[in-house]
XYZ file of C-alpha atoms in Angstrom:
675
model
C 10.052 -66.402 8.160
C 7.811 -63.535 7.126
C 8.196 -61.831 3.751
C 9.336 -58.719 5.571
C 12.116 -60.723 7.271
C 13.229 -62.167 3.942
C 13.377 -58.696 2.436
C 15.326 -57.510 5.483
C 17.717 -60.466 4.926
C 18.384 -59.328 1.349
C 18.878 -55.752 2.497
C 21.197 -56.936 5.294
C 23.397 -58.930 2.892
C 23.683 -55.930 0.565
C 24.350 -53.628 3.508
C 27.103 -55.931 4.809
C 28.758 -55.950 1.409
C 28.491 -52.142 1.231
C 29.964 -51.774 4.734
C 32.853 -54.106 3.896
C 33.647 -52.160 0.735
C 33.347 -48.879 2.656
C 35.727 -50.120 5.388
C 38.349 -51.206 2.872
C 37.952 -47.897 1.041
C 38.507 -45.979 4.292
C 41.647 -48.006 5.078
C 42.929 -47.441 1.569
C 42.208 -43.688 1.771
C 43.992 -43.405 5.137
C 47.089 -45.265 3.926
C 47.080 -43.320 0.674
C 46.942 -40.014 2.567
C 49.891 -41.134 4.728
C 51.966 -41.974 1.664
C 50.983 -38.665 0.046
C 52.131 -36.829 3.205
C 55.535 -38.555 2.970
C 55.681 -37.673 -0.720
C 54.869 -34.013 -0.015
C 57.537 -33.912 2.733
C 60.260 -35.336 0.447
C 59.179 -32.983 -2.350
C 59.398 -29.960 -0.027
C 62.883 -31.022 1.159
C 64.141 -31.382 -2.394
C 62.666 -27.982 -3.279
C 64.306 -26.400 -0.225
C 67.723 -27.803 -1.264
C 67.381 -26.410 -4.769
C 66.187 -23.091 -3.336
C 69.225 -22.972 -0.988
C 71.506 -23.544 -3.965
C 69.872 -20.604 -5.764
C 70.358 -18.343 -2.705
C 74.078 -19.307 -2.472
C 74.466 -18.500 -6.170
C 72.728 -15.145 -5.622
C 75.112 -14.324 -2.727
C 78.082 -15.107 -4.968
C 76.673 -12.839 -7.707
C 76.205 -9.977 -5.220
C 79.811 -10.498 -4.014
C 81.080 -10.237 -7.587
C 79.197 -6.952 -7.895
C 81.060 -5.728 -4.814
C 84.390 -6.831 -6.323
C 83.699 -4.900 -9.518
C 82.399 -1.678 -7.843
C 84.825 1.301 -8.096
C 83.661 2.962 -4.866
C 81.920 2.072 -1.611
C 78.797 3.982 -2.725
C 78.552 1.874 -5.880
C 79.074 -1.301 -3.821
C 76.366 -0.427 -1.252
C 73.429 -1.884 -3.269
C 75.339 -5.142 -3.782
C 76.237 -5.298 -0.068
C 72.582 -4.777 0.914
C 71.424 -7.476 -1.551
C 74.086 -9.870 -0.168
C 72.866 -9.310 3.388
C 69.219 -9.873 2.388
C 70.073 -13.177 0.643
C 72.018 -14.357 3.727
C 68.889 -13.610 5.819
C 66.786 -15.604 3.345
C 69.228 -18.507 3.671
C 68.876 -18.541 7.476
C 65.058 -18.378 7.232
C 65.005 -21.243 4.728
C 67.190 -23.454 6.952
C 64.884 -22.725 9.899
C 61.814 -23.724 7.856
C 63.604 -26.806 6.435
C 64.782 -28.304 9.772
C 61.353 -29.729 10.978
C 60.922 -31.579 7.636
C 64.240 -33.498 7.816
C 63.903 -37.188 8.890
C 66.154 -38.578 11.627
C 68.430 -40.541 9.272
C 69.288 -37.353 7.321
C 69.907 -35.070 10.308
C 73.773 -35.508 10.345
C 74.053 -34.455 6.711
C 71.623 -31.554 7.286
C 73.605 -30.377 10.354
C 76.790 -30.366 8.254
C 75.007 -28.135 5.725
C 73.885 -25.812 8.544
C 77.436 -25.571 9.913
C 78.867 -24.829 6.473
C 76.064 -22.213 5.951
C 77.111 -20.449 9.167
C 80.739 -20.310 7.979
C 79.538 -19.057 4.570
C 77.464 -16.339 6.237
C 80.398 -15.168 8.416
C 82.741 -14.958 5.467
C 80.325 -13.134 3.153
C 79.248 -10.727 5.909
C 82.870 -9.738 6.301
C 83.084 -9.117 2.549
C 80.044 -6.743 2.742
C 81.550 -4.946 5.769
C 84.905 -4.379 4.098
C 83.181 -2.948 1.023
C 81.493 -0.272 3.110
C 83.969 0.404 5.898
C 87.219 0.108 3.911
C 86.727 -0.085 0.124
C 85.662 -2.613 -2.549
C 89.305 -3.432 -3.257
C 89.785 -4.800 0.265
C 86.619 -6.838 -0.121
C 87.972 -8.177 -3.446
C 91.207 -9.227 -1.810
C 89.304 -10.904 0.998
C 86.813 -12.861 -1.068
C 87.952 -13.169 -4.667
C 90.413 -16.075 -4.330
C 90.641 -19.761 -5.112
C 90.386 -20.878 -1.506
C 87.033 -19.132 -1.082
C 85.727 -20.543 -4.366
C 86.762 -24.054 -3.330
C 84.961 -23.611 0.000
C 81.777 -22.411 -1.771
C 81.864 -25.333 -4.227
C 82.234 -27.784 -1.320
C 79.246 -26.123 0.375
C 77.098 -26.476 -2.748
C 78.288 -30.108 -3.161
C 77.031 -30.917 0.335
C 73.687 -29.235 -0.532
C 73.479 -31.262 -3.777
C 74.151 -34.481 -1.814
C 71.233 -33.748 0.525
C 68.999 -32.849 -2.419
C 69.965 -36.043 -4.240
C 69.087 -38.082 -1.145
C 65.671 -36.374 -1.029
C 65.110 -37.046 -4.760
C 65.954 -40.721 -4.266
C 63.489 -40.953 -1.377
C 60.870 -39.108 -3.513
C 61.240 -41.649 -6.337
C 60.943 -44.544 -3.885
C 57.765 -43.083 -2.349
C 56.287 -42.485 -5.807
C 56.907 -46.114 -6.803
C 55.405 -47.308 -3.506
C 52.254 -45.184 -4.090
C 51.818 -46.567 -7.623
C 52.146 -50.184 -6.390
C 49.765 -49.529 -3.483
C 47.205 -47.902 -5.804
C 47.180 -50.917 -8.188
C 46.830 -53.484 -5.394
C 44.042 -51.549 -3.630
C 42.036 -51.099 -6.852
C 42.263 -54.860 -7.454
C 41.187 -55.610 -3.869
C 38.184 -53.214 -3.965
C 36.981 -54.528 -7.340
C 37.268 -58.116 -6.098
C 35.313 -57.380 -2.921
C 32.638 -55.464 -4.864
C 32.229 -58.341 -7.314
C 31.980 -60.970 -4.579
C 29.533 -58.850 -2.579
C 27.298 -58.141 -5.565
C 27.298 -61.796 -6.543
C 26.298 -62.873 -3.028
C 23.582 -60.196 -2.785
C 22.142 -60.883 -6.234
C 22.119 -64.651 -5.612
C 20.350 -64.276 -2.275
C 17.815 -61.852 -3.741
C 17.111 -64.091 -6.744
C 16.569 -67.136 -4.554
C 14.216 -65.367 -2.147
C 12.306 -63.552 -4.884
C 11.797 -66.648 -7.041
C 11.354 -69.553 -4.613
C 9.939 -67.727 -1.606
C 7.800 -64.973 -3.170
C 7.058 -65.028 -6.872
C 6.231 -68.719 -7.475
C 3.918 -69.149 -4.405
C 2.076 -65.887 -5.228
C 1.531 -66.977 -8.840
C 0.168 -70.388 -7.715
C -2.150 -68.766 -5.167
C -3.341 -66.244 -7.787
C -4.278 -69.063 -10.153
C -6.360 -70.749 -7.440
C -8.106 -67.441 -6.661
C -9.027 -67.037 -10.351
C -10.620 -70.531 -10.329
C -12.609 -69.624 -7.189
C -13.751 -66.395 -8.801
C -14.884 -68.417 -11.844
C -17.233 -70.462 -9.641
C -15.116 -73.626 -9.052
C -15.603 -74.022 -5.299
C -14.011 -77.567 -5.265
C -10.447 -76.316 -5.867
C -7.784 -77.041 -3.185
C -6.105 -73.902 -1.790
C -2.263 -74.413 -1.469
C 0.251 -72.980 1.076
C -2.323 -72.833 3.890
C 0.248 -74.079 6.392
C 2.938 -71.430 5.745
C 3.846 -69.004 8.528
C 4.326 -65.936 6.352
C 2.009 -63.520 4.551
C 1.473 -65.977 1.708
C 0.085 -68.474 4.248
C -2.241 -65.765 5.600
C -3.405 -65.009 2.047
C -4.077 -68.733 1.510
C -6.164 -68.878 4.708
C -8.134 -65.819 3.555
C -8.797 -67.488 0.188
C -9.989 -70.582 2.096
C -12.453 -68.375 3.965
C -13.742 -67.025 0.623
C -14.215 -70.621 -0.519
C -16.260 -71.504 2.581
C -18.346 -68.325 2.230
C -19.079 -69.196 -1.407
C -20.359 -72.604 -0.377
C -22.563 -70.955 2.303
C -23.909 -68.435 -0.240
C -24.788 -71.271 -2.618
C -26.792 -72.858 0.139
C -28.594 -69.611 1.000
C -29.555 -68.871 -2.589
C -32.018 -71.761 -2.631
C -33.712 -70.405 0.511
C -33.791 -66.909 -0.906
C -35.678 -67.983 -4.043
C -38.775 -68.979 -2.000
C -38.604 -65.785 0.055
C -38.312 -63.763 -3.138
C -41.665 -65.117 -4.411
C -43.441 -64.067 -1.179
C -41.750 -60.663 -1.323
C -42.979 -60.196 -4.889
C -46.552 -60.974 -3.793
C -46.198 -58.482 -0.882
C -44.896 -55.820 -3.241
C -47.883 -56.262 -5.566
C -50.264 -55.909 -2.574
C -48.402 -52.784 -1.403
C -48.626 -51.396 -4.938
C -52.440 -51.823 -4.922
C -52.758 -50.046 -1.539
C -50.390 -47.232 -2.577
C -52.153 -46.741 -5.931
C -55.513 -46.424 -4.132
C -53.987 -43.944 -1.638
C -52.471 -41.951 -4.502
C -55.957 -41.805 -6.057
C -57.365 -40.440 -2.763
C -58.890 -43.751 -1.511
C -57.438 -44.665 1.887
C -59.815 -47.626 2.548
C -57.596 -50.329 0.949
C -55.675 -52.671 3.313
C -53.364 -55.774 3.021
C -55.338 -58.802 4.373
C -53.066 -61.774 3.318
C -50.895 -63.889 5.710
C -47.408 -64.602 4.242
C -46.314 -67.108 6.923
C -43.205 -65.013 7.582
C -42.834 -62.823 10.640
C -40.866 -60.074 8.862
C -43.227 -59.900 5.860
C -46.359 -59.896 8.073
C -44.853 -57.114 10.238
C -44.053 -55.093 7.106
C -47.603 -55.466 5.731
C -49.041 -54.433 9.133
C -46.807 -51.327 9.100
C -48.138 -50.393 5.647
C -51.747 -50.785 6.880
C -50.993 -48.648 9.952
C -49.396 -45.991 7.748
C -52.414 -45.753 5.435
C -54.793 -45.596 8.415
C -52.782 -42.804 10.080
C -52.703 -40.781 6.858
C -56.477 -41.297 6.391
C -57.223 -39.995 9.912
C -54.972 -36.931 9.558
C -56.354 -36.002 6.120
C -59.981 -36.328 7.268
C -59.380 -34.051 10.237
C -57.499 -31.509 8.095
C -60.265 -31.611 5.465
C -62.891 -30.833 8.112
C -60.969 -27.794 9.452
C -60.240 -26.429 5.954
C -63.950 -26.766 5.016
C -64.891 -24.678 8.063
C -62.253 -22.117 7.103
C -63.692 -21.938 3.576
C -67.084 -21.058 5.114
C -65.510 -18.212 7.126
C -65.541 -20.101 10.471
C -62.196 -19.557 12.200
C -63.266 -21.184 15.509
C -62.655 -24.840 14.524
C -59.488 -26.748 15.559
C -57.801 -29.955 14.373
C -58.513 -32.589 17.101
C -57.023 -36.031 17.748
C -53.774 -37.708 18.879
C -51.179 -37.547 16.074
C -47.460 -38.278 15.915
C -44.559 -37.157 13.796
C -45.400 -35.076 10.720
C -49.167 -35.203 11.417
C -48.566 -33.916 14.955
C -46.523 -31.065 13.455
C -49.307 -30.498 10.875
C -51.898 -30.393 13.684
C -49.843 -27.807 15.579
C -49.287 -25.709 12.449
C -52.974 -25.764 11.449
C -54.198 -24.834 14.945
C -51.551 -22.090 15.220
C -52.542 -20.809 11.771
C -56.219 -20.624 12.751
C -55.322 -18.846 15.998
C -53.125 -16.370 14.083
C -55.915 -15.784 11.540
C -58.401 -15.116 14.357
C -56.025 -12.638 15.971
C -55.230 -11.019 12.620
C -58.894 -10.668 11.649
C -59.676 -9.033 15.012
C -56.829 -6.558 14.474
C -57.899 -5.982 10.849
C -61.456 -5.262 12.011
C -60.193 -2.814 14.611
C -57.809 -1.217 12.098
C -60.607 -0.972 9.513
C -62.777 0.936 11.939
C -59.835 3.227 12.714
C -59.195 3.740 8.968
C -62.839 4.731 8.479
C -62.559 7.402 11.156
C -59.120 8.621 10.011
C -60.164 8.745 6.342
C -62.952 11.128 7.268
C -60.519 13.327 9.158
C -58.031 13.125 6.269
C -60.785 14.124 3.822
C -61.572 17.226 5.875
C -57.874 18.077 6.189
C -57.271 17.723 2.431
C -60.216 20.042 1.758
C -58.613 22.669 4.014
C -55.220 22.072 2.415
C -56.686 22.525 -1.055
C -58.223 25.852 -0.088
C -55.007 27.134 1.532
C -52.949 25.975 -1.458
C -55.108 28.011 -3.806
C -54.670 31.080 -1.567
C -50.918 30.486 -1.422
C -50.738 30.298 -5.216
C -52.490 33.651 -5.525
C -50.113 35.209 -2.969
C -47.090 33.847 -4.861
C -48.368 35.393 -8.098
C -48.558 38.807 -6.364
C -45.071 38.286 -4.894
C -43.674 37.443 -8.333
C -45.148 40.623 -9.841
C -43.734 42.780 -6.993
C -40.289 41.179 -7.403
C -40.338 41.938 -11.143
C -40.918 45.649 -10.368
C -38.136 45.671 -7.737
C -35.794 43.937 -10.204
C -36.455 46.696 -12.801
C -35.779 49.421 -10.164
C -32.525 47.750 -9.055
C -31.438 47.379 -12.699
C -32.007 51.156 -13.238
C -30.023 51.931 -10.058
C -27.190 49.737 -11.368
C -27.101 51.664 -14.652
C -27.031 55.030 -12.794
C -24.226 53.779 -10.537
C -22.272 52.703 -13.607
C -22.696 56.194 -15.174
C -21.563 57.791 -11.899
C -18.501 55.543 -11.960
C -17.623 56.830 -15.444
C -18.036 60.470 -14.347
C -15.883 59.942 -11.245
C -13.185 58.353 -13.425
C -13.192 61.494 -15.610
C -13.002 63.725 -12.503
C -10.135 61.592 -11.220
C -8.249 62.084 -14.516
C -8.862 65.894 -14.384
C -7.617 66.030 -10.776
C -4.543 64.048 -11.762
C -3.841 66.515 -14.619
C -4.317 69.514 -12.255
C -1.915 67.953 -9.790
C 0.647 67.548 -12.578
C 0.259 71.266 -13.567
C 0.704 72.340 -9.929
C 3.796 70.181 -9.614
C 5.246 71.768 -12.745
C 4.414 75.281 -11.371
C 6.112 74.461 -8.046
C 9.158 73.319 -10.000
C 9.246 76.548 -12.080
C 8.913 78.755 -8.927
C 11.762 76.841 -7.395
C 13.926 77.541 -10.418
C 12.978 81.282 -10.234
C 13.927 81.365 -6.566
C 17.248 79.716 -7.390
C 17.904 82.348 -10.171
C 17.100 85.203 -7.720
C 19.613 83.775 -5.273
C 22.223 83.624 -8.012
C 21.493 87.322 -8.976
C 21.917 88.279 -5.305
C 25.311 86.600 -5.328
C 26.238 88.584 -8.471
C 25.214 91.917 -6.795
C 27.383 90.974 -3.833
C 30.295 90.578 -6.228
C 29.524 93.981 -7.805
C 29.362 95.553 -4.343
C 32.734 94.071 -3.452
C 34.177 95.300 -6.783
C 32.853 98.842 -6.057
C 34.362 98.700 -2.570
C 37.726 97.652 -3.924
C 37.535 100.315 -6.690
C 36.730 103.008 -4.103
C 39.645 101.817 -1.993
C 41.971 101.910 -5.030
C 40.730 105.421 -5.970
C 41.396 106.594 -2.392
C 44.906 105.151 -2.525
C 45.440 106.811 -5.929
C 44.297 110.209 -4.498
C 46.761 109.836 -1.633
C 49.557 109.009 -4.024
C 48.575 111.972 -6.305
C 48.690 114.311 -3.296
C 52.162 113.096 -2.509
C 53.227 113.730 -6.099
C 52.303 117.412 -5.876
C 51.555 119.305 -9.031
C 52.510 116.400 -11.208
C 49.772 114.275 -9.698
C 46.914 116.785 -9.802
C 45.478 115.379 -13.014
C 45.753 111.901 -11.690
C 43.952 112.991 -8.484
C 41.035 114.315 -10.588
C 40.772 110.958 -12.369
C 40.937 109.108 -9.053
C 38.122 111.290 -7.712
C 35.962 110.429 -10.730
C 36.661 106.751 -10.336
C 35.766 106.963 -6.684
C 32.452 108.629 -7.441
C 31.730 106.026 -10.097
C 32.474 103.242 -7.588
C 30.142 104.837 -5.032
C 27.335 105.066 -7.634
C 27.920 101.394 -8.601
C 27.799 100.368 -4.935
C 24.603 102.358 -4.457
C 23.032 100.767 -7.557
C 24.131 97.290 -6.399
C 22.601 97.987 -2.997
C 19.296 98.972 -4.639
C 19.354 95.886 -6.855
C 20.067 93.707 -3.817
C 17.073 95.165 -1.986
C 14.811 94.553 -4.996
C 16.123 90.992 -5.345
C 15.561 90.363 -1.631
C 11.980 91.624 -1.938
C 11.461 89.540 -5.119
C 12.909 86.471 -3.343
C 10.472 86.841 -0.431
C 7.576 87.238 -2.870
C 8.774 84.199 -4.869
C 9.053 82.172 -1.633
C 5.516 83.190 -0.715
C 4.326 82.156 -4.223
C 6.175 78.807 -3.929
C 4.574 78.164 -0.546
C 1.112 78.971 -1.915
C 1.660 76.779 -4.968
C 2.861 73.897 -2.719
C -0.225 74.301 -0.541
C -2.305 74.262 -3.762
C -0.531 71.009 -4.793
C -1.259 69.456 -1.351
C -4.939 70.446 -1.599
C -5.141 69.052 -5.151
C -3.483 65.824 -3.939
C -6.085 65.533 -1.164
C -8.826 66.237 -3.757
C -7.336 63.478 -5.945
C -7.298 61.034 -2.978
C -10.917 61.940 -2.148
C -11.891 61.431 -5.787
C -10.155 58.015 -5.717
C -12.018 57.067 -2.518
C -15.313 58.284 -4.019
C -14.500 56.249 -7.139
C -13.892 53.119 -4.991
C -17.161 53.658 -3.075
C -19.170 54.243 -6.264
C -17.524 51.186 -7.819
C -18.438 49.109 -4.732
C -21.997 50.495 -4.934
C -22.151 49.581 -8.645
C -20.841 46.049 -7.921
C -23.310 45.644 -5.030
C -26.120 46.926 -7.287
C -25.156 44.411 -9.965
C -25.043 41.625 -7.383
C -28.440 42.752 -6.004
C -29.828 42.823 -9.531
C -28.488 39.334 -10.158
C -29.790 38.105 -6.780
C -33.213 39.650 -7.409
C -33.278 38.001 -10.849
C -32.507 34.654 -9.218
C -35.116 35.339 -6.497
C -37.644 36.263 -9.188
C -36.842 33.046 -11.044
C -37.163 31.083 -7.784
C -40.510 32.754 -7.010
C -41.740 31.912 -10.505
C -40.647 28.317 -9.970
C -42.353 28.328 -6.550
C -45.464 29.668 -8.256
C -45.368 26.813 -10.765
C -44.683 24.258 -8.034
C -47.531 25.703 -5.959
C -49.882 25.370 -8.929
C -48.712 21.764 -9.322
C -49.160 21.202 -5.583
C -52.693 22.552 -5.853
C -53.416 20.055 -8.614
C -51.840 17.270 -6.564
C -53.901 18.278 -3.502
C -57.048 18.010 -5.582
C -55.963 14.557 -6.702
C -55.095 13.615 -3.095
C -58.528 14.872 -2.010
C -60.201 12.653 -4.599
C -58.019 9.709 -3.527
C -58.982 10.341 0.124
C -62.685 10.183 -0.714
C -62.058 6.967 -2.629
C -60.037 5.577 0.316
C -62.921 6.274 2.668
C -65.284 4.327 0.413
C -62.874 1.397 0.095
C -62.335 1.336 3.898
C -66.099 0.881 4.287
C -66.048 -2.002 1.777
C -63.117 -3.597 3.664
C -65.042 -3.385 6.936
C -68.027 -5.160 5.331
C -65.740 -7.949 4.017
C -64.000 -8.470 7.368
C -67.353 -8.654 9.207
C -68.181 -11.870 7.294
C -65.544 -13.852 9.292
C -66.528 -15.555 12.553
C -63.675 -15.138 15.052
C -65.471 -15.723 18.423
C -67.859 -18.357 19.649
C -71.516 -17.283 19.232
C -70.638 -14.216 17.126
C -72.762 -13.603 14.041
C -71.526 -13.086 10.526
C -72.709 -9.472 10.292
C -71.492 -6.627 12.434
C -72.560 -3.025 12.447
C -70.010 -0.646 11.081
C -71.652 2.416 12.500
C -68.389 3.861 13.671
C -67.307 4.249 10.090
C -70.284 6.555 9.462
C -69.606 8.693 12.535
C -68.916 12.322 11.698
C -65.284 13.272 11.625
C -64.117 15.630 14.358
C -63.531 19.181 13.272
C -59.907 20.191 13.766
C -58.939 23.751 14.479
C -57.149 25.357 11.582
C -53.446 25.602 12.303
C -51.914 29.033 12.656
C -49.951 30.051 9.520
C -46.179 30.038 9.784
C -43.875 32.753 8.452
C -43.449 32.620 4.674
C -39.885 32.351 3.246
C -40.929 34.700 0.385
C -42.194 37.223 2.916
C -38.874 37.116 4.807
C -37.013 37.592 1.530
C -39.194 40.608 0.566
C -38.537 42.178 3.961
C -34.763 41.797 3.451
C -34.947 43.435 0.010
C -37.094 46.306 1.381
C -34.601 46.962 4.204
C -31.742 46.988 1.697
C -33.427 49.618 -0.527
C -35.659 51.782 1.627
C -35.406 51.221 5.347
C -38.221 50.759 7.839
C -41.186 52.287 5.945
C -41.207 49.625 3.262
C -40.694 46.938 5.875
C -43.652 48.238 7.802
C -45.727 48.270 4.650
C -44.800 44.685 3.929
C -45.508 43.583 7.480
C -49.092 44.772 7.097
C -49.743 42.131 4.408
C -51.534 39.042 5.527
C -50.591 35.871 3.641
C -51.906 32.408 4.317
C -49.133 29.813 4.358
C -48.887 26.197 3.383
């Protein structure tokens, strides 16, 4: 049996023991649950009996409350409580019935029958207490016969409860006995199972695994120490230990074969050492640059002779490649780019041959292009020299023009600054005029107000004259009535008639005076109205003058702000022109330097052409070549037409802002040369 099978056997024994213990435990748990269910059932029955006793007692207590109540209203709460307890009793009996075992059903049915009688009797007691009076209920229920019946009912309940308690004690004793016996059984099975498993495992581990492995390990140590005569045990076993023993036997046979080969290897090692010394001589000579050394000895071994021939072939191939490369490089050093690396090469030397030939071809192509470019540089440098001369001259002219522009801008800046100061003074004067106009408007408004008050007073005087006129009319009427009455009185009323006549005349004079005053007041009122209208028109005109002064003030203020902005802008433009002047001076210096550099470039381009002409790039071409094109005169380019100057455009804008077309025309007549 294999070691794996033996281990499976141990695991199987332990698994069987575990399964047996698990099965017994399941049986025990099932039986224990059954007994616990019986115990719970008996406990619930006993509890229901006790609970029924308590309900009966509660019904009796409610009935006593009814007996003691003086009126039906007082007995109502007790009657309701009695009815509720009777309902609880019926519900409890309904819940109890499924739990009663078959042997106790007769006794339980007797209790149910007695409960029905008890309910009928006590219901009648509650009805009498409400429909008749508590006294009738007392007569019906509070007697010895009823008490005897209730005690018999409770005795029957106690008998059932006692039966349930007896059954509960019996079940409890049965559970305790079952628990003790099952614990003993499980412990016994666990002990037997563990003993069997441990015994089986110890036997297999000691006799079948540990001891053979230790013996085989000892033999392997002896083999490793060089004792190849040791006998390997357990070679005939059919398990992994037997396979290990066979493998160790193979190691033993291989060791014997290696011992035999070592003697043959010693002779081969001496020849290999001699070959290595010969290779070292050839390699040292090659490292020193001498590729003429070769290995000439015969080692009477096919592999060694083939190796020495390969070394000789290697040195010969390297010698051929280096000689050919040396020849091409020597030609290149003499300026001859027409030579190529010839021969049949392989591997790295073939790649070297390709690279060298491609390099020479690239150099030939590059030198042709350099020669052509050099000739072009010679011609272009001449043109560039002429162009830089023209640029230098124009730069100097531009610098002079910028200096004149800067001076003109300084004068314009001073004029704009003076205009700004005058605009500021005009702003102050307009502010003063605005204040005076505002004061005049206030005076006119006050005058209009005073004329209005005068007109109002004239109207009030007119009303007073109207009152005087009415008083005179009434006085005249009274005097007339008095004269009539005096005439009726005869001689006795003559004196009174004279007085009435005087009063009448006085009233007429007062009415005439009031009429004259009224006419004067009317004329004065019309004149005052005319004066008020004129003063109002004066106020309107002064208001318009004030608005015009405000508008003039806004325009002059805008002009002053614009003048300040123009002054600031002209200052910035002047600064920019000064900076442009400085930059132009610097550009002029840089152009002079560029001109000198261009002349130097032309000379160096000629030198480069002479150097390039020393290389031979075509078959039959000489080392020297005329560079006459470099001395050819440069073509004369037409001077470009000047473009519009930014400073000139700026000056035209300033002139249009301050003077119109005449200044612009004057500026347009200037002729500036541009960059």
